[in-house]
CSV table of C-alpha atoms in Angstrom, one decimal:
chain,number,residue,atom,x,y,z
S,1,UNK,CA,30.1,-11.4,9.6
S,2,UNK,CA,28.0,-14.3,8.6
S,3,UNK,CA,27.4,-12.9,5.0
S,4,UNK,CA,29.0,-10.4,2.7
S,5,UNK,CA,27.2,-7.2,2.7
S,6,UNK,CA,25.0,-6.5,-0.6
S,7,UNK,CA,24.6,-3.2,-2.1
S,8,UNK,CA,21.0,-3.5,-0.8
S,9,UNK,CA,22.0,-4.1,2.9
S,10,UNK,CA,24.4,-0.9,2.7
S,11,UNK,CA,21.4,1.1,1.8
S,12,UNK,CA,19.2,-0.6,4.4
S,13,UNK,CA,21.9,0.2,6.9
S,14,UNK,CA,21.9,3.9,5.8
S,15,UNK,CA,18.1,4.2,6.0
S,16,UNK,CA,18.1,2.1,9.3
S,17,UNK,CA,15.9,-0.6,8.1
S,18,UNK,CA,18.0,-3.5,9.5
S,19,UNK,CA,17.4,-5.5,12.4
S,20,UNK,CA,19.5,-4.7,15.6
S,21,UNK,CA,22.1,-7.7,14.9
S,22,UNK,CA,22.7,-7.4,11.3
S,23,UNK,CA,22.9,-3.4,11.7
S,24,UNK,CA,25.9,-4.1,14.5
S,25,UNK,CA,27.6,-6.5,12.1
S,26,UNK,CA,27.6,-4.0,9.3
S,27,UNK,CA,28.7,-1.2,11.6
S,28,UNK,CA,31.7,-3.2,12.6
S,29,UNK,CA,32.5,-4.3,9.0
S,30,UNK,CA,32.3,-0.6,7.7
S,31,UNK,CA,35.0,0.4,10.3
S,32,UNK,CA,37.5,-1.2,8.1
S,33,UNK,CA,36.0,0.3,5.2
S,34,UNK,CA,36.3,4.3,5.2
S,35,UNK,CA,35.2,4.8,1.7
S,36,UNK,CA,32.0,2.9,1.8
S,37,UNK,CA,31.4,4.5,5.4
S,38,UNK,CA,31.6,7.7,3.6
S,39,UNK,CA,29.0,6.7,1.0
S,40,UNK,CA,26.6,5.8,3.9
S,41,UNK,CA,27.2,8.9,5.4
S,42,UNK,CA,26.5,10.7,2.1
S,43,UNK,CA,23.2,8.8,1.6
S,44,UNK,CA,22.1,9.7,5.2
S,45,UNK,CA,23.0,13.3,4.8
S,46,UNK,CA,20.8,13.3,1.8
S,47,UNK,CA,17.8,11.9,3.9
S,48,UNK,CA,18.4,14.5,6.5
S,49,UNK,CA,18.6,17.2,4.0
S,50,UNK,CA,15.2,16.1,2.6
S,51,UNK,CA,14.0,16.3,6.0
S,52,UNK,CA,15.3,19.8,6.9
S,53,UNK,CA,14.1,21.3,3.5
S,54,UNK,CA,10.3,19.6,3.6
S,55,UNK,CA,9.4,18.9,6.9
S,56,UNK,CA,8.2,22.5,7.5
S,57,UNK,CA,5.4,21.8,5.1
S,58,UNK,CA,4.1,19.6,7.8
S,59,UNK,CA,3.8,22.6,10.1
S,60,UNK,CA,1.9,24.8,7.7
S,61,UNK,CA,-2.0,25.3,8.0
S,62,UNK,CA,-3.6,23.0,5.5
S,63,UNK,CA,-5.1,25.2,2.8
S,64,UNK,CA,-9.0,25.1,3.4
S,65,UNK,CA,-9.7,23.9,-0.1
S,66,UNK,CA,-8.0,20.4,0.8
S,67,UNK,CA,-9.8,19.8,4.1
S,68,UNK,CA,-13.1,21.0,2.7
S,69,UNK,CA,-12.5,18.6,-0.4
S,70,UNK,CA,-12.8,15.9,2.2
S,71,UNK,CA,-15.4,17.2,4.5
S,72,UNK,CA,-17.7,17.9,1.4
S,73,UNK,CA,-17.9,14.2,0.9
S,74,UNK,CA,-18.8,12.3,3.9
S,75,UNK,CA,-19.1,8.6,3.7
S,76,UNK,CA,-22.2,7.7,1.7
S,77,UNK,CA,-24.8,5.3,2.8
S,78,UNK,CA,-24.0,1.8,2.7
S,79,UNK,CA,-26.5,0.9,-0.2
S,80,UNK,CA,-25.2,3.9,-2.3
S,81,UNK,CA,-21.5,3.0,-1.6
S,82,UNK,CA,-22.1,-0.5,-2.5
S,83,UNK,CA,-23.3,0.7,-6.0
S,84,UNK,CA,-20.4,3.1,-6.0
S,85,UNK,CA,-18.3,0.4,-5.1
S,86,UNK,CA,-18.7,-1.4,-8.3
S,87,UNK,CA,-17.5,1.6,-10.3
S,88,UNK,CA,-14.7,1.9,-7.9
S,89,UNK,CA,-13.6,-1.6,-8.0
S,90,UNK,CA,-11.4,-1.6,-10.6
S,91,UNK,CA,-9.1,0.7,-8.9
S,92,UNK,CA,-9.6,-1.1,-5.5
S,93,UNK,CA,-8.6,-4.3,-7.2
S,94,UNK,CA,-5.7,-3.1,-8.7
S,95,UNK,CA,-4.5,-1.9,-5.4
S,96,UNK,CA,-5.3,-5.3,-4.0
S,97,UNK,CA,-3.7,-7.4,-6.8
S,98,UNK,CA,-0.5,-5.2,-6.2
S,99,UNK,CA,-0.3,-6.8,-2.8
S,100,UNK,CA,-0.1,-10.2,-4.3
S,101,UNK,CA,3.7,-9.3,-4.7
S,102,UNK,CA,3.8,-8.7,-1.1
S,103,UNK,CA,2.0,-11.7,-0.2
S,104,UNK,CA,5.3,-13.7,-0.3
S,105,UNK,CA,6.4,-12.2,2.9
S,106,UNK,CA,3.5,-10.7,4.7
S,107,UNK,CA,1.1,-13.1,6.6
S,108,UNK,CA,-1.8,-14.4,4.8
S,109,UNK,CA,-4.2,-12.6,7.1
S,110,UNK,CA,-3.3,-9.2,5.9
S,111,UNK,CA,-5.1,-9.4,3.0
S,112,UNK,CA,-7.7,-12.0,3.6
S,113,UNK,CA,-10.4,-9.8,5.0
S,114,UNK,CA,-10.3,-7.2,2.4
S,115,UNK,CA,-10.3,-10.0,-0.6
S,116,UNK,CA,-13.4,-11.7,1.3
S,117,UNK,CA,-15.1,-8.2,1.6
S,118,UNK,CA,-14.4,-7.3,-2.0
S,119,UNK,CA,-15.8,-10.7,-3.3
S,120,UNK,CA,-18.8,-10.3,-0.9
S,121,UNK,CA,-19.5,-7.1,-2.3
S,122,UNK,CA,-19.2,-8.3,-5.8
S,123,UNK,CA,-21.3,-11.3,-5.5
S,124,UNK,CA,-23.8,-10.9,-2.8
S,125,UNK,CA,-25.9,-8.2,-4.4
S,126,UNK,CA,-26.2,-10.5,-7.7
S,127,UNK,CA,-29.8,-11.5,-8.3
S,128,UNK,CA,-29.5,-13.7,-11.1
S,129,UNK,CA,-26.0,-15.2,-10.7
S,130,UNK,CA,-25.0,-15.2,-7.3
S,131,UNK,CA,-23.4,-18.6,-7.6
S,132,UNK,CA,-21.9,-20.7,-10.3
S,133,UNK,CA,-23.1,-23.9,-8.9
S,134,UNK,CA,-26.3,-23.8,-6.6
S,135,UNK,CA,-26.8,-25.9,-3.6
S,136,UNK,CA,-29.2,-28.2,-5.4
S,137,UNK,CA,-26.1,-29.6,-6.9
S,138,UNK,CA,-24.3,-29.8,-3.6
S,139,UNK,CA,-22.2,-33.1,-4.3
S,140,UNK,CA,-21.0,-31.4,-7.6
S,141,UNK,CA,-20.1,-28.2,-6.0
S,142,UNK,CA,-18.1,-29.5,-3.2
S,143,UNK,CA,-16.2,-32.1,-5.6
S,144,UNK,CA,-15.5,-29.2,-8.0
S,145,UNK,CA,-14.0,-26.7,-5.5
S,146,UNK,CA,-12.2,-29.3,-3.4
S,147,UNK,CA,-10.6,-30.4,-6.7
S,148,UNK,CA,-9.7,-26.9,-7.8
S,149,UNK,CA,-8.4,-25.8,-4.2
S,150,UNK,CA,-6.4,-29.3,-3.9
S,151,UNK,CA,-8.1,-29.7,-0.5
S,152,UNK,CA,-11.1,-31.4,1.0
S,153,UNK,CA,-13.8,-28.7,1.4
S,154,UNK,CA,-17.3,-29.0,2.9
S,155,UNK,CA,-19.6,-26.0,3.4
S,156,UNK,CA,-20.8,-25.8,6.8
S,157,UNK,CA,-24.6,-26.4,7.4
S,158,UNK,CA,-26.0,-23.0,9.0
S,159,UNK,CA,-29.3,-23.9,9.3
S,160,UNK,CA,-29.4,-23.3,13.1
S,161,UNK,CA,-28.4,-19.8,12.4
S,162,UNK,CA,-31.3,-19.4,10.0
S,163,UNK,CA,-29.0,-19.3,7.0
S,164,UNK,CA,-29.4,-21.9,4.0
S,165,UNK,CA,-26.6,-22.5,1.4
S,166,UNK,CA,-27.1,-20.9,-1.8
S,167,UNK,CA,-24.1,-22.4,-3.5
S,168,UNK,CA,-20.6,-21.4,-4.5
S,169,UNK,CA,-18.2,-20.2,-7.0
S,170,UNK,CA,-14.4,-20.5,-7.8
S,171,UNK,CA,-12.4,-17.4,-7.5
S,172,UNK,CA,-8.9,-16.0,-8.4
S,173,UNK,CA,-6.8,-15.5,-5.3
S,174,UNK,CA,-3.4,-14.2,-4.7
S,175,UNK,CA,-1.8,-17.4,-5.5
S,176,UNK,CA,-4.4,-19.7,-6.8
S,177,UNK,CA,-7.9,-20.5,-6.6
S,178,UNK,CA,-10.2,-19.4,-3.8
S,179,UNK,CA,-13.9,-20.7,-3.0
S,180,UNK,CA,-16.7,-18.7,-1.8
S,181,UNK,CA,-19.8,-20.2,-0.4
S,182,UNK,CA,-22.8,-18.2,-0.1
S,183,UNK,CA,-25.5,-18.4,2.4
S,184,UNK,CA,-28.9,-16.7,2.6
S,185,UNK,CA,-31.8,-16.3,5.1
S,186,UNK,CA,-35.3,-15.7,5.2
S,187,UNK,CA,-35.2,-12.3,5.0
S,188,UNK,CA,-32.6,-12.6,1.8
S,189,UNK,CA,-29.6,-11.2,4.0
S,190,UNK,CA,-26.5,-12.8,2.5
S,191,UNK,CA,-23.2,-14.2,3.9
S,192,UNK,CA,-20.2,-15.4,2.2
S,193,UNK,CA,-17.9,-17.6,3.3
S,194,UNK,CA,-14.3,-17.1,1.7
S,195,UNK,CA,-12.1,-20.0,2.0
S,196,UNK,CA,-8.3,-20.2,0.7
S,197,UNK,CA,-6.0,-23.1,0.9
S,198,UNK,CA,-2.7,-21.4,0.2
S,199,UNK,CA,-1.2,-20.4,3.6
S,200,UNK,CA,2.5,-21.1,3.8
S,201,UNK,CA,3.2,-20.9,7.6
S,202,UNK,CA,0.6,-23.2,8.7
S,203,UNK,CA,-0.5,-21.0,11.5
S,204,UNK,CA,-3.8,-21.3,13.5
S,205,UNK,CA,-5.1,-17.9,14.8
S,206,UNK,CA,-8.2,-16.6,16.8
S,207,UNK,CA,-10.8,-14.9,15.3
S,208,UNK,CA,-10.1,-11.6,14.2
S,209,UNK,CA,-12.8,-8.8,13.1
S,210,UNK,CA,-12.4,-6.4,10.4
S,211,UNK,CA,-14.7,-3.8,8.8
S,212,UNK,CA,-14.7,-3.1,5.1
S,213,UNK,CA,-16.9,-0.3,4.2
S,214,UNK,CA,-20.4,-1.5,5.4
S,215,UNK,CA,-19.3,-5.3,5.3
S,216,UNK,CA,-18.2,-7.3,8.6
S,217,UNK,CA,-15.6,-9.9,8.3
S,218,UNK,CA,-14.6,-12.6,10.8
S,219,UNK,CA,-11.5,-14.2,9.7
S,220,UNK,CA,-9.0,-16.8,11.0
S,221,UNK,CA,-6.1,-19.3,9.7
S,222,UNK,CA,-6.2,-22.7,10.5
S,223,UNK,CA,-3.3,-24.6,8.8
S,224,UNK,CA,-3.0,-24.0,5.4
S,225,UNK,CA,-6.6,-22.8,5.3
S,226,UNK,CA,-7.7,-19.1,5.5
S,227,UNK,CA,-11.3,-18.4,6.5
S,228,UNK,CA,-13.6,-15.2,6.1
S,229,UNK,CA,-17.0,-14.9,7.0
S,230,UNK,CA,-18.6,-11.7,5.6
S,231,UNK,CA,-21.7,-10.1,5.8
S,232,UNK,CA,-23.6,-6.8,6.6
S,233,UNK,CA,-24.7,-8.1,9.9
S,234,UNK,CA,-24.1,-6.5,13.3
S,235,UNK,CA,-21.0,-7.9,14.8
S,236,UNK,CA,-22.4,-10.0,17.4
S,237,UNK,CA,-24.6,-11.7,15.2
S,238,UNK,CA,-21.9,-12.6,12.5
S,239,UNK,CA,-19.8,-13.7,15.4
S,240,UNK,CA,-22.6,-16.5,16.3
S,241,UNK,CA,-22.3,-17.7,12.7
S,242,UNK,CA,-18.8,-17.5,12.6
S,243,UNK,CA,-18.6,-19.5,15.6
S,244,UNK,CA,-21.0,-22.1,14.3
S,245,UNK,CA,-18.8,-22.5,11.0
S,246,UNK,CA,-15.7,-22.8,13.1
S,247,UNK,CA,-17.2,-25.7,15.3
S,248,UNK,CA,-18.3,-27.4,12.0
S,249,UNK,CA,-14.8,-27.2,10.5
S,250,UNK,CA,-13.3,-28.2,13.5
S,251,UNK,CA,-15.5,-30.9,15.0
F,1,UNK,CA,-12.4,8.3,13.8
F,2,UNK,CA,-14.6,8.6,11.0
F,3,UNK,CA,-13.2,8.0,7.5
F,4,UNK,CA,-13.0,11.4,6.6
F,5,UNK,CA,-11.2,12.4,9.7
F,6,UNK,CA,-8.5,9.9,9.1
F,7,UNK,CA,-8.2,11.2,5.7
F,8,UNK,CA,-7.8,14.9,6.9
F,9,UNK,CA,-5.0,13.6,9.4
F,10,UNK,CA,-3.0,12.4,6.4
F,11,UNK,CA,-3.1,15.6,4.5
F,12,UNK,CA,0.1,17.3,5.8
F,13,UNK,CA,2.1,14.1,5.1
F,14,UNK,CA,0.5,14.1,1.4
F,15,UNK,CA,1.4,17.7,0.9
F,16,UNK,CA,5.0,17.5,2.1
F,17,UNK,CA,5.4,14.6,-0.4
F,18,UNK,CA,3.7,16.5,-3.2
F,19,UNK,CA,5.9,19.6,-2.5
F,20,UNK,CA,9.0,17.8,-2.8
F,21,UNK,CA,7.9,15.8,-5.9
F,22,UNK,CA,6.6,18.4,-7.7
F,23,UNK,CA,8.9,21.3,-6.4
F,24,UNK,CA,5.9,23.8,-6.8
F,25,UNK,CA,3.6,24.5,-3.9
F,26,UNK,CA,0.5,25.3,-6.2
F,27,UNK,CA,0.8,22.1,-8.2
F,28,UNK,CA,1.5,20.2,-5.0
F,29,UNK,CA,-1.6,21.3,-3.5
F,30,UNK,CA,-3.8,20.4,-6.9
F,31,UNK,CA,-2.1,17.0,-6.8
F,32,UNK,CA,-3.0,16.6,-3.2
F,33,UNK,CA,-6.7,17.8,-3.9
F,34,UNK,CA,-7.0,15.6,-7.1
F,35,UNK,CA,-5.6,12.5,-4.6
F,36,UNK,CA,-8.3,13.3,-2.1
F,37,UNK,CA,-11.1,13.7,-4.5
F,38,UNK,CA,-10.3,10.4,-6.1
F,39,UNK,CA,-9.8,8.6,-2.7
F,40,UNK,CA,-13.2,9.6,-1.5
F,41,UNK,CA,-14.6,8.3,-4.5
F,42,UNK,CA,-13.2,4.8,-3.9
F,43,UNK,CA,-13.4,4.8,-0.1
F,44,UNK,CA,-15.6,1.7,-0.2
F,45,UNK,CA,-14.0,-1.5,1.0
F,46,UNK,CA,-10.8,0.2,1.9
F,47,UNK,CA,-8.8,-1.1,4.8
F,48,UNK,CA,-8.1,1.4,7.7
F,49,UNK,CA,-4.5,0.1,8.4
F,50,UNK,CA,-3.3,1.1,5.2
F,51,UNK,CA,-4.5,4.5,4.5
F,52,UNK,CA,-1.7,6.2,4.1
F,53,UNK,CA,0.1,3.7,1.5
F,54,UNK,CA,-3.4,3.5,-0.2
F,55,UNK,CA,-3.4,7.5,-0.5
F,56,UNK,CA,0.1,7.5,-1.6
F,57,UNK,CA,-0.5,5.0,-4.2
F,58,UNK,CA,-3.3,7.1,-5.8
F,59,UNK,CA,-1.0,10.1,-5.8
F,60,UNK,CA,1.5,8.3,-7.5
F,61,UNK,CA,-1.0,7.1,-10.2
F,62,UNK,CA,-2.0,10.7,-10.6
F,63,UNK,CA,1.5,12.1,-10.6
F,64,UNK,CA,2.9,9.7,-13.0
F,65,UNK,CA,-0.1,10.3,-15.6
F,66,UNK,CA,0.4,14.1,-15.4
F,67,UNK,CA,4.4,13.5,-15.9
F,68,UNK,CA,3.5,11.5,-18.8
F,69,UNK,CA,1.0,14.4,-20.0
F,70,UNK,CA,4.0,16.7,-19.8
F,71,UNK,CA,5.8,14.7,-22.2
F,72,UNK,CA,8.5,12.9,-20.3
F,73,UNK,CA,10.8,15.8,-20.7
F,74,UNK,CA,9.6,18.6,-18.4
F,75,UNK,CA,12.3,18.1,-15.8
F,76,UNK,CA,15.6,19.7,-16.4
F,77,UNK,CA,18.4,17.5,-17.3
F,78,UNK,CA,21.9,17.9,-15.7
F,79,UNK,CA,23.3,20.1,-18.5
F,80,UNK,CA,20.7,22.4,-18.3
F,81,UNK,CA,21.0,22.6,-14.5
F,82,UNK,CA,24.5,23.1,-14.4
F,83,UNK,CA,24.2,26.5,-16.1
F,84,UNK,CA,21.4,27.9,-13.9
F,85,UNK,CA,22.7,30.5,-11.5
F,86,UNK,CA,22.6,29.2,-8.1
F,87,UNK,CA,24.9,29.7,-5.3
F,88,UNK,CA,25.4,27.5,-2.2
F,89,UNK,CA,25.2,29.4,1.0
F,90,UNK,CA,24.2,28.9,4.6
F,91,UNK,CA,21.0,30.4,4.0
F,92,UNK,CA,18.1,28.0,4.3
F,93,UNK,CA,15.7,29.2,1.8
F,94,UNK,CA,18.7,28.9,-1.0
F,95,UNK,CA,19.4,25.3,0.5
F,96,UNK,CA,16.0,24.7,0.1
F,97,UNK,CA,15.8,25.8,-3.5
F,98,UNK,CA,18.8,23.9,-4.5
F,99,UNK,CA,17.8,20.7,-3.3
F,100,UNK,CA,14.2,21.3,-5.0
F,101,UNK,CA,15.9,22.1,-8.3
F,102,UNK,CA,18.0,19.0,-8.0
F,103,UNK,CA,15.1,16.9,-7.2
F,104,UNK,CA,13.4,18.0,-10.4
F,105,UNK,CA,16.5,17.1,-12.3
F,106,UNK,CA,16.0,13.5,-11.2
F,107,UNK,CA,13.6,11.2,-13.3
F,108,UNK,CA,10.3,11.0,-11.8
F,109,UNK,CA,10.4,7.5,-10.9
F,110,UNK,CA,13.7,7.8,-9.2
F,111,UNK,CA,12.4,10.9,-7.4
F,112,UNK,CA,9.5,9.1,-6.2
F,113,UNK,CA,11.7,6.1,-4.6
F,114,UNK,CA,14.1,8.5,-3.0
F,115,UNK,CA,11.4,10.6,-1.2
F,116,UNK,CA,9.2,7.6,-0.1
F,117,UNK,CA,12.0,6.1,1.4
F,118,UNK,CA,14.4,9.2,2.6
F,119,UNK,CA,11.5,11.8,3.3
F,120,UNK,CA,8.7,9.6,4.1
F,121,UNK,CA,10.4,6.8,5.9
F,122,UNK,CA,8.6,4.0,4.1
F,123,UNK,CA,9.9,0.6,4.4
F,124,UNK,CA,11.2,-0.4,0.8
F,125,UNK,CA,8.3,-3.1,0.7
F,126,UNK,CA,5.4,-0.3,1.3
F,127,UNK,CA,7.4,1.6,-1.2
F,128,UNK,CA,7.2,-1.0,-3.7
F,129,UNK,CA,3.4,-1.3,-3.2
F,130,UNK,CA,2.9,2.4,-3.4
F,131,UNK,CA,4.7,2.3,-6.8
F,132,UNK,CA,3.2,-0.9,-8.0
F,133,UNK,CA,6.7,-2.2,-9.0
F,134,UNK,CA,8.9,-5.2,-7.6
F,135,UNK,CA,11.2,-4.5,-4.6
F,136,UNK,CA,14.3,-4.9,-6.8
F,137,UNK,CA,13.2,-2.0,-9.0
F,138,UNK,CA,12.9,0.1,-5.9
F,139,UNK,CA,16.3,-0.6,-4.7
F,140,UNK,CA,18.0,-0.3,-8.3
F,141,UNK,CA,15.8,3.1,-8.6
F,142,UNK,CA,17.0,4.3,-4.9
F,143,UNK,CA,20.6,3.3,-5.7
F,144,UNK,CA,20.3,5.7,-9.1
F,145,UNK,CA,18.8,8.4,-7.4
F,146,UNK,CA,21.0,8.6,-4.7
F,147,UNK,CA,24.2,8.4,-6.9
F,148,UNK,CA,22.6,10.9,-9.5
F,149,UNK,CA,21.5,13.5,-6.6
F,150,UNK,CA,25.0,13.3,-5.1
F,151,UNK,CA,26.2,14.2,-8.7
F,152,UNK,CA,23.8,17.3,-9.2
F,153,UNK,CA,24.4,18.6,-5.5
F,154,UNK,CA,28.1,18.3,-6.1
F,155,UNK,CA,27.8,20.0,-9.5
F,156,UNK,CA,26.3,23.2,-8.4
F,157,UNK,CA,28.5,26.1,-8.6
F,158,UNK,CA,30.5,27.1,-5.7
F,159,UNK,CA,29.8,24.1,-3.8
F,160,UNK,CA,32.5,21.8,-2.8
F,161,UNK,CA,32.6,18.9,-5.1
F,162,UNK,CA,31.7,15.6,-3.3
F,163,UNK,CA,34.4,12.8,-3.9
F,164,UNK,CA,32.9,10.0,-5.8
F,165,UNK,CA,33.5,6.9,-4.4
F,166,UNK,CA,33.1,3.6,-6.3
């Protein structure tokens, strides 16, 4: 036995939530403590009884009013969804912010695409104030965001892909400031690059793709940075731009 | 699978949890329906991998609001419970009824944790996120819920008292 058994661990043992090695250690430890073993057995019996009493609900036919409640409301067209997204944002953000607690243990990439997509959904439709600092003050923008994130940032040039820098802004992230750079093409189509610099495990990952509502997000980790490129582009087009971003950041 | 199919697939789990949570089939399905309506209104930007936890968190918020509206005292306390006529038998229906009654005698926040962990098999971290509370709070509620449920079940008339071990 490497360490004493806490009350938390005893419950985790009863619930079978421990890694195999620790489980085996506690199992052996309990053999000399019949009164604690009895307590564990009792908790397990409670769980079993819950299942025995309520699992039957899973086999009941779903009342029509419930399945109809879902079918009635199909996913809306993207534009309308974006508008409604504004209304729902409070709720969504509340849920996302609760993730901040988990962020200490969960890998950074778990929340990265969602947060990036939310930031994209909030600012990309902005007509008058899409950014805090415009591209015409790029030096200021870069200096300011680099200082706040505590890392040297440089917005990639995406002219080859047809996108020009609009500017950037500072946003609150899970554990500190994050930066968002916005780009726009000739048709007014916008992309945002979300950059955070608070990864703890300093890993590198491949590109990953997620879709959040109508928004596609390519994201990857690189040392302490996490990047997410969001836009309402087809996946292959977005991948081209994401590749261009990656190459510039890792020359 | 479309988003609505994914949500429909979660309905049985939501119903099971709501049934155990409210102790009343009709009220449980009302809670599920409210949850579905609210989820669909907020589906935008939702991350598919967390659909279940997200739906449960919506249900939690609705349930807690309803519990508050019921004036924080609608559940039976232990003293009242002990006087209710109830017999322990091998009969399934009675066993379910006894457990359901004891669950209702737990404070709602303890009941939620016990069910998310013991019935829904969520990890402690998932339960914390669904309920919007720190992990330590989940653990302490779980300890108290189990202890209290033990006492309630033991207190049912005609059922053997379980020895309480420190």
